[in-house]
PDB file of C-alpha atoms and ligand atoms in Angstrom:
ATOM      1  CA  UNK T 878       5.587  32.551  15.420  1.00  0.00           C
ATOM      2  CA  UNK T 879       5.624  36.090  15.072  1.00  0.00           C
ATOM      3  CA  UNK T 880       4.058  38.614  18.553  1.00  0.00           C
ATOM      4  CA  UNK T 881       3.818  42.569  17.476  1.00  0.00           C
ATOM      5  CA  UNK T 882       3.225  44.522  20.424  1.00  0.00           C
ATOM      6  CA  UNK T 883       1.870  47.776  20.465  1.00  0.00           C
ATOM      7  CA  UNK T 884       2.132  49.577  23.311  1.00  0.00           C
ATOM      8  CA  UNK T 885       3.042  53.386  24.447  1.00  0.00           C
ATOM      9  CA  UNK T 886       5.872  52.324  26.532  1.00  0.00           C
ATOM     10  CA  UNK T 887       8.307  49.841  24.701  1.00  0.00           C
ATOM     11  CA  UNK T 888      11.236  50.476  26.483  1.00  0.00           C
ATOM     12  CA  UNK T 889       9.339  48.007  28.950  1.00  0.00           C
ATOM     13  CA  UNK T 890       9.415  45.000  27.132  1.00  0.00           C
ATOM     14  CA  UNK T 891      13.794  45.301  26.352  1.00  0.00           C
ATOM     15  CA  UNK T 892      14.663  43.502  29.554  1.00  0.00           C
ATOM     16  CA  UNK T 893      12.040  41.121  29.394  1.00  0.00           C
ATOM     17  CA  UNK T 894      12.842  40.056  25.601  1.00  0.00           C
ATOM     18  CA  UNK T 895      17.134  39.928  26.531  1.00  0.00           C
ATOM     19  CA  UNK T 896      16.267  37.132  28.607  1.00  0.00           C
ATOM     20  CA  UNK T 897      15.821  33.083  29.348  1.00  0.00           C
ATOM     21  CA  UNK T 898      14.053  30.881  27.300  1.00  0.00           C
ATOM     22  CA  UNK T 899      12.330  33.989  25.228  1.00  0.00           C
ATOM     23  CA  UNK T 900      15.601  35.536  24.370  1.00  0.00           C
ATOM     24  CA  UNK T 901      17.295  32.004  23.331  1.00  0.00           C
ATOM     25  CA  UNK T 902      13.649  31.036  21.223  1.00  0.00           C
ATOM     26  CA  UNK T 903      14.506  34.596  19.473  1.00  0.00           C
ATOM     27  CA  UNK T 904      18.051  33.287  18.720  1.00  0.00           C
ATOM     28  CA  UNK T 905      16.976  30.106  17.350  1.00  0.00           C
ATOM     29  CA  UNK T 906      14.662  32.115  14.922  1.00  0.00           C
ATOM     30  CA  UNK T 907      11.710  30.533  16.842  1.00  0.00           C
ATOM     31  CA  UNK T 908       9.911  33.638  18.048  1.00  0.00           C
ATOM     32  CA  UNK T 909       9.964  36.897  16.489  1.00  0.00           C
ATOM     33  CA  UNK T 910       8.852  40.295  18.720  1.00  0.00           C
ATOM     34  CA  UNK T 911       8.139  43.524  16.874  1.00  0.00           C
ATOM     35  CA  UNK T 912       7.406  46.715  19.779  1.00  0.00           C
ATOM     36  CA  UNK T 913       5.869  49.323  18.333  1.00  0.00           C
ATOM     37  CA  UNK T 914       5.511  52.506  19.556  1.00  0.00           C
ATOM     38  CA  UNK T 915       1.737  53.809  19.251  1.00  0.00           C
ATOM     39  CA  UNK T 916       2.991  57.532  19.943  1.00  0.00           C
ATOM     40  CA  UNK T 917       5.111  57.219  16.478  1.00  0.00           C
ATOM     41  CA  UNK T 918       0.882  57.334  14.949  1.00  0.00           C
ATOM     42  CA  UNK T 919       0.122  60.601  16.974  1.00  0.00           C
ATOM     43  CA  UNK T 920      -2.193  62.900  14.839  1.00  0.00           C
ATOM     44  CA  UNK T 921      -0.401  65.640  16.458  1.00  0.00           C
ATOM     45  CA  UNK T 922       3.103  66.203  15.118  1.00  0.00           C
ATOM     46  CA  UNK T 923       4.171  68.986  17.849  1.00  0.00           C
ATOM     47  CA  UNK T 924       3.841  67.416  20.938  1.00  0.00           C
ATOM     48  CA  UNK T 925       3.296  63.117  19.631  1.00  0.00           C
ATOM     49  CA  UNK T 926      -0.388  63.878  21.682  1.00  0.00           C
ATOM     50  CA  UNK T 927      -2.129  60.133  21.704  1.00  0.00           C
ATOM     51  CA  UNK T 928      -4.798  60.987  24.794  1.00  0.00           C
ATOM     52  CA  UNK T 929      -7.359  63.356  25.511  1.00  0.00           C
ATOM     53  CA  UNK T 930      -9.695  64.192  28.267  1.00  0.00           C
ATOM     54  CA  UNK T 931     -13.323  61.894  27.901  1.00  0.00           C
ATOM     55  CA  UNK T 932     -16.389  63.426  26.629  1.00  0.00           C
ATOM     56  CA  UNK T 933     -18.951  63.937  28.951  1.00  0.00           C
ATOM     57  CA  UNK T 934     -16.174  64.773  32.060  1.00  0.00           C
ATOM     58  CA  UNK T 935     -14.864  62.911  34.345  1.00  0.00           C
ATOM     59  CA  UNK T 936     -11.231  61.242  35.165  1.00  0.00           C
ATOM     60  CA  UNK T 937      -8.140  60.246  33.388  1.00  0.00           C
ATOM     61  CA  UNK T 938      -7.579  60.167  30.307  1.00  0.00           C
ATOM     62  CA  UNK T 939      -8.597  58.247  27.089  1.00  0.00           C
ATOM     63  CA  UNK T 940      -6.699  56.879  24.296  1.00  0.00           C
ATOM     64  CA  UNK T 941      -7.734  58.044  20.871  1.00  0.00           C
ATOM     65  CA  UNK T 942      -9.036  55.869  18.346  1.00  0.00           C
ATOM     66  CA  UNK T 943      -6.721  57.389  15.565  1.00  0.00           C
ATOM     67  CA  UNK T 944      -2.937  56.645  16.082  1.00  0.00           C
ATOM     68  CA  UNK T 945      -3.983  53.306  17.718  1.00  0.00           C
ATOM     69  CA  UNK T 946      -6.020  52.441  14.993  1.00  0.00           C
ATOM     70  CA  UNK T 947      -2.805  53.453  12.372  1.00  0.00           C
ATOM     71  CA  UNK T 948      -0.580  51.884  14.245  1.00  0.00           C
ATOM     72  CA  UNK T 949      -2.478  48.705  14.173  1.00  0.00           C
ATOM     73  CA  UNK T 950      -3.055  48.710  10.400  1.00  0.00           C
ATOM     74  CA  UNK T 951       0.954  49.446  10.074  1.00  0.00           C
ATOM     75  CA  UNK T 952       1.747  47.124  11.932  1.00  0.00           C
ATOM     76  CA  UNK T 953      -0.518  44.353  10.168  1.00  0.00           C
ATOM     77  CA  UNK T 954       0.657  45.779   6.374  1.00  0.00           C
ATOM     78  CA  UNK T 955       4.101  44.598   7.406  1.00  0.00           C
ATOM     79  CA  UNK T 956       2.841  41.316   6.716  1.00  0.00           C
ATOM     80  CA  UNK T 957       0.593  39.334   4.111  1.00  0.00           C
ATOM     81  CA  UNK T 958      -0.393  37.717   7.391  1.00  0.00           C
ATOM     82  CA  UNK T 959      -2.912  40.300   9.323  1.00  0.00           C
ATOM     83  CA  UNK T 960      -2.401  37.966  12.059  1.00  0.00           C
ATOM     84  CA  UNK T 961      -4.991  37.604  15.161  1.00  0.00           C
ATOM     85  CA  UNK T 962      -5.248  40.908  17.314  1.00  0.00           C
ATOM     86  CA  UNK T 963      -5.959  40.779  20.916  1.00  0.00           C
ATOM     87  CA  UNK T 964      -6.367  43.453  22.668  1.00  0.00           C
ATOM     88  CA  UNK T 965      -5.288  43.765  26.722  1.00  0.00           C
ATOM     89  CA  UNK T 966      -8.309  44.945  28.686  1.00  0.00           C
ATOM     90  CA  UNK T 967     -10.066  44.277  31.937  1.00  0.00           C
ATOM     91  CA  UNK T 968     -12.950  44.107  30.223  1.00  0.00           C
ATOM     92  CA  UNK T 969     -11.941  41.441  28.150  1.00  0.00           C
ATOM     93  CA  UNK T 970     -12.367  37.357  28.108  1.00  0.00           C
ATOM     94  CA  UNK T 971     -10.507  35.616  30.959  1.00  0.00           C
ATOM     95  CA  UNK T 972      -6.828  34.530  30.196  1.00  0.00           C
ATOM     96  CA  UNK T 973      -6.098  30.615  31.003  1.00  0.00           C
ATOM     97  CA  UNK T 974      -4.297  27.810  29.833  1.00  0.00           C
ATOM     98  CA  UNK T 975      -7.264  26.784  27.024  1.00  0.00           C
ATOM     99  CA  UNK T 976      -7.341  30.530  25.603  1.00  0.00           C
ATOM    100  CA  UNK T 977      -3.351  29.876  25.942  1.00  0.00           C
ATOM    101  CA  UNK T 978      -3.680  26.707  23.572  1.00  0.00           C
ATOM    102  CA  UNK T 979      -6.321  28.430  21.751  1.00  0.00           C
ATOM    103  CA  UNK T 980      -3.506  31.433  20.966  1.00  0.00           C
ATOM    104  CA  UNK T 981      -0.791  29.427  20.257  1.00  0.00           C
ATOM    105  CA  UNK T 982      -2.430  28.074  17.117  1.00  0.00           C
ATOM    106  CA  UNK T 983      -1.875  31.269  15.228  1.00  0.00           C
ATOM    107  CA  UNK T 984       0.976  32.334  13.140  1.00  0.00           C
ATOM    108  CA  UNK T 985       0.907  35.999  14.335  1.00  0.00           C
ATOM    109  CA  UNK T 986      -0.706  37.654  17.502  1.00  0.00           C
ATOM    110  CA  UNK T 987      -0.876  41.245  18.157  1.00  0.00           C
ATOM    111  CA  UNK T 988      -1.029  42.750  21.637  1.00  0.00           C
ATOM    112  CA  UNK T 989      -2.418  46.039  21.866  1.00  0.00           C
ATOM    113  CA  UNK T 990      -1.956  47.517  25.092  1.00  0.00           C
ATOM    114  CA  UNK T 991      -4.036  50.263  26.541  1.00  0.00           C
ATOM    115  CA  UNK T 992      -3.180  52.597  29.587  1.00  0.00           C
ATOM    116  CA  UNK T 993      -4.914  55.571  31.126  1.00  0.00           C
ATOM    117  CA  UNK T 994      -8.707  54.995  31.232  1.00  0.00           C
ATOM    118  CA  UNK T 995      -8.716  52.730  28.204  1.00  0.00           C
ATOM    119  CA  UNK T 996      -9.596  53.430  24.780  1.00  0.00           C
ATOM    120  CA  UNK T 997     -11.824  55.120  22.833  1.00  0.00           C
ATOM    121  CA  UNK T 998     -14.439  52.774  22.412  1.00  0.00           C
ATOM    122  CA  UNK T 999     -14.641  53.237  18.285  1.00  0.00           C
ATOM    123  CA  UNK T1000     -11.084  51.280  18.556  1.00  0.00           C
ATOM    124  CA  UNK T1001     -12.810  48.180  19.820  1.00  0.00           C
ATOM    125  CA  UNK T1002     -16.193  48.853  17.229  1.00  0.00           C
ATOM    126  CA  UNK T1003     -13.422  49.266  13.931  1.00  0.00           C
ATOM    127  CA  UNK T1004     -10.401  46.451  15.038  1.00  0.00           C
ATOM    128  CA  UNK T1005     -12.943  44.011  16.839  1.00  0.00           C
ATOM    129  CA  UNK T1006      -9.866  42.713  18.206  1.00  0.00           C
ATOM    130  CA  UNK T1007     -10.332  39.286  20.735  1.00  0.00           C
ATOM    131  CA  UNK T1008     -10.332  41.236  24.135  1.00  0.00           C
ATOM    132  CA  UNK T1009      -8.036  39.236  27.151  1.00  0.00           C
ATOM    133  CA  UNK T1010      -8.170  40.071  30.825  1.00  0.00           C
ATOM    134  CA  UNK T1011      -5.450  38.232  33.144  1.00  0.00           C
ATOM    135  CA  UNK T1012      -7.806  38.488  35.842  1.00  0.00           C
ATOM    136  CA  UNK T1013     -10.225  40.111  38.328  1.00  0.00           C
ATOM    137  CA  UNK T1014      -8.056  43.372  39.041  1.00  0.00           C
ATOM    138  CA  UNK T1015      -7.002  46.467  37.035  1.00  0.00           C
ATOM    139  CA  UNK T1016      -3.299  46.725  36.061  1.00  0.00           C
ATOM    140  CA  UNK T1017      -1.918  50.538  35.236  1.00  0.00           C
ATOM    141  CA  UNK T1018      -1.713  48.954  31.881  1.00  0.00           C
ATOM    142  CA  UNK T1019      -1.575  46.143  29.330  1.00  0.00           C
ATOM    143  CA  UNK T1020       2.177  45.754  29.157  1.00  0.00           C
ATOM    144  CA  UNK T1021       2.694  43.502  32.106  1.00  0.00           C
ATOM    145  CA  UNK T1022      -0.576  41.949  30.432  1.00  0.00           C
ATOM    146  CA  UNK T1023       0.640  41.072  27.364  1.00  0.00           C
ATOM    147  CA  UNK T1024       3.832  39.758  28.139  1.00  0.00           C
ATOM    148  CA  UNK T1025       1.771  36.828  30.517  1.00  0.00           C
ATOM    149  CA  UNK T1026      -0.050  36.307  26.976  1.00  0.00           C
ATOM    150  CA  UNK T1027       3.523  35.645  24.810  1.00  0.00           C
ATOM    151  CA  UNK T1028       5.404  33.807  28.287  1.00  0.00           C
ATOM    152  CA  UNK T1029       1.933  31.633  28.374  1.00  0.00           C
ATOM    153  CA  UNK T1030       2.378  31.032  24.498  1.00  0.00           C
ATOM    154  CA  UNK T1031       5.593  30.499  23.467  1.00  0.00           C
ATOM    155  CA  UNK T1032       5.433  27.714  25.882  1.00  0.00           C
ATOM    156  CA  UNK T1033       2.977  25.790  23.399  1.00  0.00           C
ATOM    157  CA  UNK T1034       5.506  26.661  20.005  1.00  0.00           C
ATOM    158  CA  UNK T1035       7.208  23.875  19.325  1.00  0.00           C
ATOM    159  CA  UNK T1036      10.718  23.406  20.160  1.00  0.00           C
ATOM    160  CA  UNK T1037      10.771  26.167  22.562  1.00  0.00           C
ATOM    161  CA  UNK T1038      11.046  24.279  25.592  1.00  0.00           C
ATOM    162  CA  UNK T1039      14.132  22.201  25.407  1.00  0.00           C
ATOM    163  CA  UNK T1040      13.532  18.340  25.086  1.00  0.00           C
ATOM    164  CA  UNK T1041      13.963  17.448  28.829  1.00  0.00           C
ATOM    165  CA  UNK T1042      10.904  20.047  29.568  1.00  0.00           C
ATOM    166  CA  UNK T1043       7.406  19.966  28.310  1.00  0.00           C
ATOM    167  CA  UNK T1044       4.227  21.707  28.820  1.00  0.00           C
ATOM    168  CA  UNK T1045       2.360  18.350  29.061  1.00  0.00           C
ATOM    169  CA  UNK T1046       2.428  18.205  33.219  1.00  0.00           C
ATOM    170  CA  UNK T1047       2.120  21.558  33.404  1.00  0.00           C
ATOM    171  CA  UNK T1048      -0.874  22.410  36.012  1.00  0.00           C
ATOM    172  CA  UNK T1049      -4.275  23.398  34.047  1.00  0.00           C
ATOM    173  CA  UNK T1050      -2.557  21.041  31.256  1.00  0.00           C
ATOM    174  CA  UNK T1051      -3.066  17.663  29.841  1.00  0.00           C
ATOM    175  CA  UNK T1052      -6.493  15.468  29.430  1.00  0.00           C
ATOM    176  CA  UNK T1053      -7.815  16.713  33.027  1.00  0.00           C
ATOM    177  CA  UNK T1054      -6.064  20.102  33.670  1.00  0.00           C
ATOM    178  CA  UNK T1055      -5.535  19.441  37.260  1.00  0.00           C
ATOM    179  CA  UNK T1056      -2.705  21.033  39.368  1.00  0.00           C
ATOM    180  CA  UNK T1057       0.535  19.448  38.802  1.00  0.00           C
ATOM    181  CA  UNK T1058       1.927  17.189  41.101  1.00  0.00           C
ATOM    182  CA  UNK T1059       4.506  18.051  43.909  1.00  0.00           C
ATOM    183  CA  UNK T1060       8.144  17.784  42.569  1.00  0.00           C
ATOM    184  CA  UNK T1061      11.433  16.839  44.408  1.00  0.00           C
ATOM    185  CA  UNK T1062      15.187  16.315  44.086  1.00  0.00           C
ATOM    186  CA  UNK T1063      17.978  16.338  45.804  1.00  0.00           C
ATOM    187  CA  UNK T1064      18.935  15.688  48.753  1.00  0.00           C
ATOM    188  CA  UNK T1065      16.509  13.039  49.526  1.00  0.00           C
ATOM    189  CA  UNK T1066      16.095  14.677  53.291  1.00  0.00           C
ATOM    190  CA  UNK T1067      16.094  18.040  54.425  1.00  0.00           C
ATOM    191  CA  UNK T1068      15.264  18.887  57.536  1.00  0.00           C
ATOM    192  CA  UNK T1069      13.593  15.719  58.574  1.00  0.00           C
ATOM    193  CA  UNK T1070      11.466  15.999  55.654  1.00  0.00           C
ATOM    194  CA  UNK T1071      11.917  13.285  53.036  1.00  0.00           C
ATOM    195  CA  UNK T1072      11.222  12.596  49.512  1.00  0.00           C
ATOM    196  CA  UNK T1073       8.261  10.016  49.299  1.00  0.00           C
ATOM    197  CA  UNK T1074      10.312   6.329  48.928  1.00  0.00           C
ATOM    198  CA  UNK T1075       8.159   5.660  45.612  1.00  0.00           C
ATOM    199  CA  UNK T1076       9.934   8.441  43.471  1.00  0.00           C
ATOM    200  CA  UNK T1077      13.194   6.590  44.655  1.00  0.00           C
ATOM    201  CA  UNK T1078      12.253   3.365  43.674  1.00  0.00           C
ATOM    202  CA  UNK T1079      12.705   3.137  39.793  1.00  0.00           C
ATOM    203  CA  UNK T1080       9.337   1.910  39.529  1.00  0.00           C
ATOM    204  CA  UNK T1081       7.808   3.823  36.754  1.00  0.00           C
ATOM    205  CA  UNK T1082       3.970   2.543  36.810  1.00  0.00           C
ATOM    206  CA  UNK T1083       3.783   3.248  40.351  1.00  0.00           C
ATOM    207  CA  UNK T1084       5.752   7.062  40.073  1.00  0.00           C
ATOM    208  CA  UNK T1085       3.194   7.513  37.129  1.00  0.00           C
ATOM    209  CA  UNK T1086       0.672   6.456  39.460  1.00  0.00           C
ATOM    210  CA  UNK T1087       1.864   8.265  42.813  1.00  0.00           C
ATOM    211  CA  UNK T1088       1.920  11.837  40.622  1.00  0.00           C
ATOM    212  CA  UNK T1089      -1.464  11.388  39.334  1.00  0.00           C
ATOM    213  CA  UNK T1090      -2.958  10.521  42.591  1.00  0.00           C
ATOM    214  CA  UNK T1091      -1.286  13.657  44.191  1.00  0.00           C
ATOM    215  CA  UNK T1092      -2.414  15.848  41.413  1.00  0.00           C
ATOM    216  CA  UNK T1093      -5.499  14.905  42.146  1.00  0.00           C
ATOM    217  CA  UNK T1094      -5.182  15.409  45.748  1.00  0.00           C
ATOM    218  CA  UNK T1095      -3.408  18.393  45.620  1.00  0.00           C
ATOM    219  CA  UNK T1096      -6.316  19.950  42.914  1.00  0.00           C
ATOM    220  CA  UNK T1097      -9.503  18.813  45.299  1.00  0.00           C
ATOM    221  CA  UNK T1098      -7.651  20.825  48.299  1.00  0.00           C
ATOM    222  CA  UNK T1099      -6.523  24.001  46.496  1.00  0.00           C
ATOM    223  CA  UNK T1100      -8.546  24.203  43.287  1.00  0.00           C
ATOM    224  CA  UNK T1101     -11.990  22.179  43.956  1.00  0.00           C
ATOM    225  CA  UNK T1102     -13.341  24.379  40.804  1.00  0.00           C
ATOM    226  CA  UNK T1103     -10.988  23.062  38.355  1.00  0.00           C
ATOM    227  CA  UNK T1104     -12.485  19.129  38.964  1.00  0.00           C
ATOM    228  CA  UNK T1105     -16.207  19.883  39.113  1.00  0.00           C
ATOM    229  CA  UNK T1106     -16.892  23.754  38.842  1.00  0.00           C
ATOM    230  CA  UNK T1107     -17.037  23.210  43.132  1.00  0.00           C
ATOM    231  CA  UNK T1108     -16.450  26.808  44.781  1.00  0.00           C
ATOM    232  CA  UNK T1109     -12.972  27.209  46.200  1.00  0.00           C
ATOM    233  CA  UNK T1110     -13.330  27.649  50.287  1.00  0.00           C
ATOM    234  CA  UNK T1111     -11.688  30.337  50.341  1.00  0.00           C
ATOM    235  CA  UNK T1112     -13.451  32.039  53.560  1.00  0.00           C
ATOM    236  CA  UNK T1113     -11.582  31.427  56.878  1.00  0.00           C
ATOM    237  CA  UNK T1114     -12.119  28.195  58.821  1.00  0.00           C
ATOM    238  CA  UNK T1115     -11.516  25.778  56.305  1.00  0.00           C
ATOM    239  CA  UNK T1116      -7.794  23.271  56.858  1.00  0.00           C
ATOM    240  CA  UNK T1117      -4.784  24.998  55.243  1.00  0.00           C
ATOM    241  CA  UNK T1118      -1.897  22.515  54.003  1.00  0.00           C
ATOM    242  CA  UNK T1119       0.767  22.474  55.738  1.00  0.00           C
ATOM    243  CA  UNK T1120       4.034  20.829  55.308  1.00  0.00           C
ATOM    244  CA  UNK T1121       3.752  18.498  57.531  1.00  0.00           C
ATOM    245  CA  UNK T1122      -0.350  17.196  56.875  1.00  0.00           C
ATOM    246  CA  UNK T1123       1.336  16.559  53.251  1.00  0.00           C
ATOM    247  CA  UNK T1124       3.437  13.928  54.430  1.00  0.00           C
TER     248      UNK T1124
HETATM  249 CL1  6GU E1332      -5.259  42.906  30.165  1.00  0.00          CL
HETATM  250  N1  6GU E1332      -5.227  45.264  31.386  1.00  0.00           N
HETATM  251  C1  6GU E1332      -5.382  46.046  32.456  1.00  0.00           C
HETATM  252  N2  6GU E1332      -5.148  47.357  32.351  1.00  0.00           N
HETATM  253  N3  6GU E1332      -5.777  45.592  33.627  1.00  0.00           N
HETATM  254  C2  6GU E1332      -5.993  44.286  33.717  1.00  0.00           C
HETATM  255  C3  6GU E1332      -5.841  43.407  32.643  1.00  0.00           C
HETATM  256  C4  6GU E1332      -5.447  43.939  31.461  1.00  0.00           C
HETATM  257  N4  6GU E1332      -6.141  42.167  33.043  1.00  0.00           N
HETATM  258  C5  6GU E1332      -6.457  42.280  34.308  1.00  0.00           C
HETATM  259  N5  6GU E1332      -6.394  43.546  34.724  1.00  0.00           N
END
């Protein structure tokens, strides 16, 4: 699977990419990241301008529709694959685990990440790219964005995760997308807290059955919305878990 990121800061992505299970799934010719620099399409040779003040006043600055637009089409032509473009915004469709699964089916993504006060709006009207938000609250850019997107990803390509992992008890995973249940290992007490007996006693029915009951538990508790659509209670009053009402 190949990710091109576009993005007027690559130098950001270089520590993130030399490391753990991304930098070992680039080794193994799993994964394949391409940064490219959006200032390299600048209209303006002089002074590599990408940003200019908004019509109509106001804040900030805006993004012009030009190099980001060349820099997208460059990036595509380096492949007979155009590949699917997403583009990081706040604006954009909510990020979870089913737009995760959703991603993972392509053969090539491209992030385009915006910073200042976004992007000329003629970017989103000619690219129509598939717009992601990671959530309710406005980063300084898409970078830290679009790194979430390929970490949340490359999780799904196969082989990635080595065969003693899997993404298939991950929490928001699996047939019912619940929380995952509460892991343990050694030793088997710490500080007069102890692992539940059942996970000690070989039985595998009744571990299988112990996790999915606490999963479930765990979800109605924390996450009441991912089980019915309920409202999290989230406003003070309500019980918070504590280590020892877990027991
Ligand atoms: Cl994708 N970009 C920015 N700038 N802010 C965000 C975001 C993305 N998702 C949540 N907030």
């Amino acid at each position: 699977m190949r990710f091109d990121v576009l993005t007027l800061f690559p130098e950001i992505f270089a520590g993130y990419l030399g490391q753990g299970l991304l930098k070992r799934a680039i080794e193994r010719q799993l994964i394949d990241v391409y940064v490219h620099d959006i200032r390299e399409w600048s209209t303006d040779a002089r002074h590599k301008k990408v940003d200019d003040r908004p019509f109509g006043g106001g804040p900030g600055m805006v993004l012009m529709a030009e190099p980001v637009v060349a820099s997208v089409e460059a990036a595509r032509a380096q492949q007979a694959d155009p590949g699917h473009l997403v583009m990081l915004t706040p604006q954009g469709r909510r990020f979870d685990q089913r737009v995760v699964e959703e991603l993972a089916a392509n053969e090539r993504i491209l992030l385009l990440c915006g910073r200042y006060e976004g992007f000329d709006e003629r970017v989103r009207l000619i690219l129509r790219p598939d717009e992601i938000s990671i959530g309710d609250f406005v980063l300084n850019g898409g970078e830290v964005a679009a790194m979430a997107v390929i970490d949340a990803v490359i999780r799904l390509v196969p082989q990635v995760l080595g065969d003693e992992q899997s993404s298939g008890d991950d929490s928001f995973s699996g047939p019912r997308r619940w929380l995952e249940f509460a892991q343990y290992t050694r030793p088997r007490e710490y500080r007069g807290l102890e692992v539940p007996p059942i996970l000690l006693s070989g039985d595998h029915g009744a571990i299988a059955r112990w996790r999915e009951q606490d999963a479930l538990r765990r979800t109605n508790l924390r996450r009441p919305d991912l089980i019915d659509g309920r409202q999290a209670e989230t406003e003070g009053g309500e019980r918070q878990e504590t280590e020892r009402d877990s027991q």
